[in-house]
Amino acid sequence: MGSAKIDEWFRDYADEIYSFLVRFTGTYDVEDMLQETFLRAVKNLPHFRGDSSPRTWLIAISRNVATDYFRRRKRVAMRETEADFASLPSPDTSPDALAELSDLRTTLHQAIQTLKPDYRSVVTLRGILELSTMEAAETLGWSETKVRVTLYRALKALHRQLEKQQLHGGIHAWLQ
Amino acid sequence: MVTVETLEQLLDELKSMKLTVPEVIRQRVRINMNQQQPLIHRQHRRFPRWLSSGVAVIPAVAVACGAVAYGARASVGRPNHPTAVNDQASVESYDYQKQLGFQPVLPTQAPLPLTQTMASKDLNTSGGDYRIFLANYGSGTDQYLTVMEGRSGHVEDRHIVRVDWRKRLIGDIHLEELVLPNGECQIVFTQRGLEYHLTAFKKSGISVTQLEQLCQRFSQPVTQPPDVTHVGTFGVQQAEKLLSFPVLPPKYIPQGFGQSEVRADVVIRGSYKWESFMYQLFGDKQALITVQELRTEGKEPNAPGAHNLSTAAVGQPRKLNIAGYSVSVLRHDAQYTSLSWVMQNGVHMSAEGGVDLATMTKVVDSMYRK
């Protein structure tokens, strides 16, 4: 029963979890995180009460997994290079990442990484994964009002970031 | 000035940033989840996580093979291939120095009963041979506290698994510790040339302070043979030496596939023996084919909650005759095929991956080609 359920969820939601992890962490090397997400789901399935949707439950788990990843990256950076955490993640040069290079999405992807985690979360959930306000609220443990307000601020911050990257001309032309 | 319309357009563009999981990753994750183990193609991971949770999960791997799901258990024939006895040390007599190259040590007093020990060797890996000893403390099949020990660097690459470690000096022991948000405590320390990894799960009720104290009591040499032995190796030739059955790597490599990885494992627990041969073929970027041979002997240990993601076919599977074997088609579509069958010698076979049925049939057929 449990295994069939997880199997079904993996089929249905792996792409969304993958999208979230890539956009939230800024790296395409999210295979371990994707696996960890579903392993945690298997482990915690008996505690899944069904009062939230499996989709939002799994995304919430993946957000925790990604947050753990950031904590680890932060510690490694401090230990090994004493780099500023703000400089993470480092540029991704994987084939998947390079495939996007010529696309304007790459610019957006990079700009998203400059946002603070709450903004990044809400932009990814509402903007990219197209969760409803209610679903995003459920995933993040926020009120719907907070989701709406944070999304608005996050989009403004994202747009400012695009301008800061001196791509405003291109973006403007593309948006108009 | 940013307008609402512009932000909405920005929102529209964000929607186009959805991604799909590359097929090779999708399949690897499914396979690794079936086996409760980390990504086995990444040999920087020193020790299979599924083993650290004990032999109880092994039947889950057996189920992943697929054939078990249909009760297609043939009688186990005599091995028709010489077994590398030296590598498959039985649990009846075990020379730790000879097999692992070190004498394991456990705490003189532990807060929980010792429930299971295991000696494990991973041979012929890209980083050499890895040999470790494990001990589980807890109740029944539940593990609350685990100890893994081995030569430095043999146990686990912590930079892959966890890196948020805090350095402490407790008594004369330099240790690194980690408390996870889920309440799990981990400590790593080195003593007399051996590295010890302790993990206390939340349900153990063991605090990090208690775990620190436990580190100071590691002075009891293990004299009993391990409950479980595990030997793993890489490469076809090494697998042939290790396993009691012939290995059948595919000779047909579908277009777009090239790089392969071969892994063999033997686990012995009392009279129960589990042997696995796994051959994985990696596609250019979108696919993975896994062929597995699996044989068990003796009575299986109890297995709680074996779960299986990849072979949950419903109803009676369609049968095909391939190379004289009645092969069950568990799933197939244009992008994915899963087959299983049983050989006369009792070896359970499976082949699954990101190709259509016709291609997978060729792969299976080529396994029996001279």
GROMACS .gro file of N, CA and C in nm, chain B residues 61-62 65 236 239-240 243-250 262-265 274-279 290-296 341 343 345-351 367-368:
model
  126
  237VAL      N    1   1.540  -0.552  -0.141
  237VAL     CA    2   1.614  -0.555  -0.265
  237VAL      C    3   1.570  -0.675  -0.347
  238ALA      N    4   1.546  -0.785  -0.278
  238ALA     CA    5   1.501  -0.905  -0.348
  238ALA      C    6   1.369  -0.879  -0.418
  241CYS      N    7   1.392  -0.702  -0.737
  241CYS     CA    8   1.427  -0.784  -0.853
  241CYS      C    9   1.305  -0.818  -0.935
  412VAL      N   10   3.309  -0.719  -1.380
  412VAL     CA   11   3.257  -0.852  -1.417
  412VAL      C   12   3.349  -0.962  -1.365
  415ALA      N   13   3.315  -1.000  -1.002
  415ALA     CA   14   3.184  -1.056  -0.969
  415ALA      C   15   3.182  -1.206  -0.992
  416GLU      N   16   3.244  -1.249  -1.102
  416GLU     CA   17   3.249  -1.394  -1.131
  416GLU      C   18   3.320  -1.469  -1.019
  419LEU      N   19   3.065  -1.454  -0.685
  419LEU     CA   20   2.930  -1.513  -0.681
  419LEU      C   21   2.930  -1.662  -0.712
  420SER      N   22   2.824  -1.728  -0.666
  420SER     CA   23   2.816  -1.873  -0.686
  420SER      C   24   2.741  -1.908  -0.814
  421PHE      N   25   2.701  -1.807  -0.891
  421PHE     CA   26   2.632  -1.836  -1.016
  421PHE      C   27   2.699  -1.757  -1.129
  422PRO      N   28   2.680  -1.803  -1.252
  422PRO     CA   29   2.743  -1.732  -1.363
  422PRO      C   30   2.681  -1.594  -1.382
  423VAL      N   31   2.763  -1.499  -1.413
  423VAL     CA   32   2.708  -1.366  -1.439
  423VAL      C   33   2.689  -1.350  -1.589
  424LEU      N   34   2.584  -1.279  -1.625
  424LEU     CA   35   2.545  -1.269  -1.766
  424LEU      C   36   2.533  -1.124  -1.809
  425PRO      N   37   2.645  -1.056  -1.824
  425PRO     CA   38   2.635  -0.916  -1.870
  425PRO      C   39   2.583  -0.913  -2.014
  426PRO      N   40   2.497  -0.818  -2.047
  426PRO     CA   41   2.445  -0.810  -2.184
  426PRO      C   42   2.557  -0.784  -2.284
  438VAL      N   43   2.934  -0.236  -1.298
  438VAL     CA   44   2.899  -0.370  -1.251
  438VAL      C   45   2.927  -0.379  -1.102
  439ARG      N   46   2.832  -0.430  -1.030
  439ARG     CA   47   2.850  -0.446  -0.887
  439ARG      C   48   2.798  -0.582  -0.845
  440ALA      N   49   2.869  -0.648  -0.755
  440ALA     CA   50   2.824  -0.776  -0.700
  440ALA      C   51   2.830  -0.769  -0.549
  441ASP      N   52   2.731  -0.830  -0.483
  441ASP     CA   53   2.727  -0.831  -0.337
  441ASP      C   54   2.686  -0.968  -0.286
  450TRP      N   55   2.247  -1.425   0.054
  450TRP     CA   56   2.187  -1.338  -0.049
  450TRP      C   57   2.299  -1.294  -0.142
  451GLU      N   58   2.281  -1.319  -0.271
  451GLU     CA   59   2.384  -1.283  -0.367
  451GLU      C   60   2.322  -1.200  -0.478
  452SER      N   61   2.390  -1.097  -0.518
  452SER     CA   62   2.335  -1.009  -0.621
  452SER      C   63   2.443  -0.968  -0.720
  453PHE      N   64   2.405  -0.969  -0.846
  453PHE     CA   65   2.490  -0.915  -0.952
  453PHE      C   66   2.411  -0.804  -1.020
  454MET      N   67   2.468  -0.688  -1.028
  454MET     CA   68   2.396  -0.577  -1.091
  454MET      C   69   2.481  -0.514  -1.200
  455TYR      N   70   2.422  -0.505  -1.317
  455TYR     CA   71   2.491  -0.447  -1.433
  455TYR      C   72   2.409  -0.326  -1.477
  466THR      N   73   1.919  -0.140  -1.614
  466THR     CA   74   1.974  -0.218  -1.503
  466THR      C   75   1.936  -0.364  -1.520
  467VAL      N   76   2.035  -0.448  -1.519
  467VAL     CA   77   2.012  -0.593  -1.521
  467VAL      C   78   2.059  -0.648  -1.388
  468GLN      N   79   1.973  -0.724  -1.322
  468GLN     CA   80   2.012  -0.777  -1.192
  468GLN      C   81   1.989  -0.928  -1.187
  469GLU      N   82   2.085  -0.997  -1.130
  469GLU     CA   83   2.071  -1.140  -1.101
  469GLU      C   84   2.073  -1.154  -0.950
  470LEU      N   85   1.981  -1.233  -0.899
  470LEU     CA   86   1.969  -1.242  -0.755
  470LEU      C   87   1.941  -1.386  -0.714
  471ARG      N   88   2.012  -1.429  -0.613
  471ARG     CA   89   1.988  -1.565  -0.563
  471ARG      C   90   1.992  -1.561  -0.411
  472THR      N   91   1.900  -1.633  -0.352
  472THR     CA   92   1.901  -1.646  -0.206
  472THR      C   93   1.900  -1.794  -0.171
  517TRP      N   94   1.238  -1.281  -1.477
  517TRP     CA   95   1.228  -1.423  -1.504
  517TRP      C   96   1.317  -1.498  -1.406
  519MET      N   97   1.586  -1.832  -1.371
  519MET     CA   98   1.666  -1.931  -1.444
  519MET      C   99   1.654  -2.068  -1.379
  521ASN      N  100   1.872  -2.247  -1.255
  521ASN     CA  101   1.955  -2.261  -1.135
  521ASN      C  102   1.901  -2.180  -1.016
  522GLY      N  103   1.780  -2.127  -1.030
  522GLY     CA  104   1.718  -2.057  -0.919
  522GLY      C  105   1.752  -1.910  -0.910
  523VAL      N  106   1.831  -1.861  -1.003
  523VAL     CA  107   1.867  -1.719  -1.000
  523VAL      C  108   1.752  -1.636  -1.056
  524HIS      N  109   1.710  -1.538  -0.979
  524HIS     CA  110   1.603  -1.447  -1.021
  524HIS      C  111   1.665  -1.335  -1.103
  525MET      N  112   1.609  -1.312  -1.220
  525MET     CA  113   1.667  -1.214  -1.311
  525MET      C  114   1.569  -1.098  -1.330
  526SER      N  115   1.623  -0.981  -1.351
  526SER     CA  116   1.538  -0.868  -1.388
  526SER      C  117   1.615  -0.776  -1.481
  527ALA      N  118   1.542  -0.711  -1.567
  527ALA     CA  119   1.601  -0.612  -1.657
  527ALA      C  120   1.502  -0.498  -1.666
  543MET      N  121   2.220  -1.157  -2.334
  543MET     CA  122   2.283  -1.208  -2.212
  543MET      C  123   2.314  -1.357  -2.226
  544TYR      N  124   2.238  -1.425  -2.312
  544TYR     CA  125   2.255  -1.570  -2.326
  544TYR      C  126   2.333  -1.608  -2.451
   0.00000   0.00000   0.00000
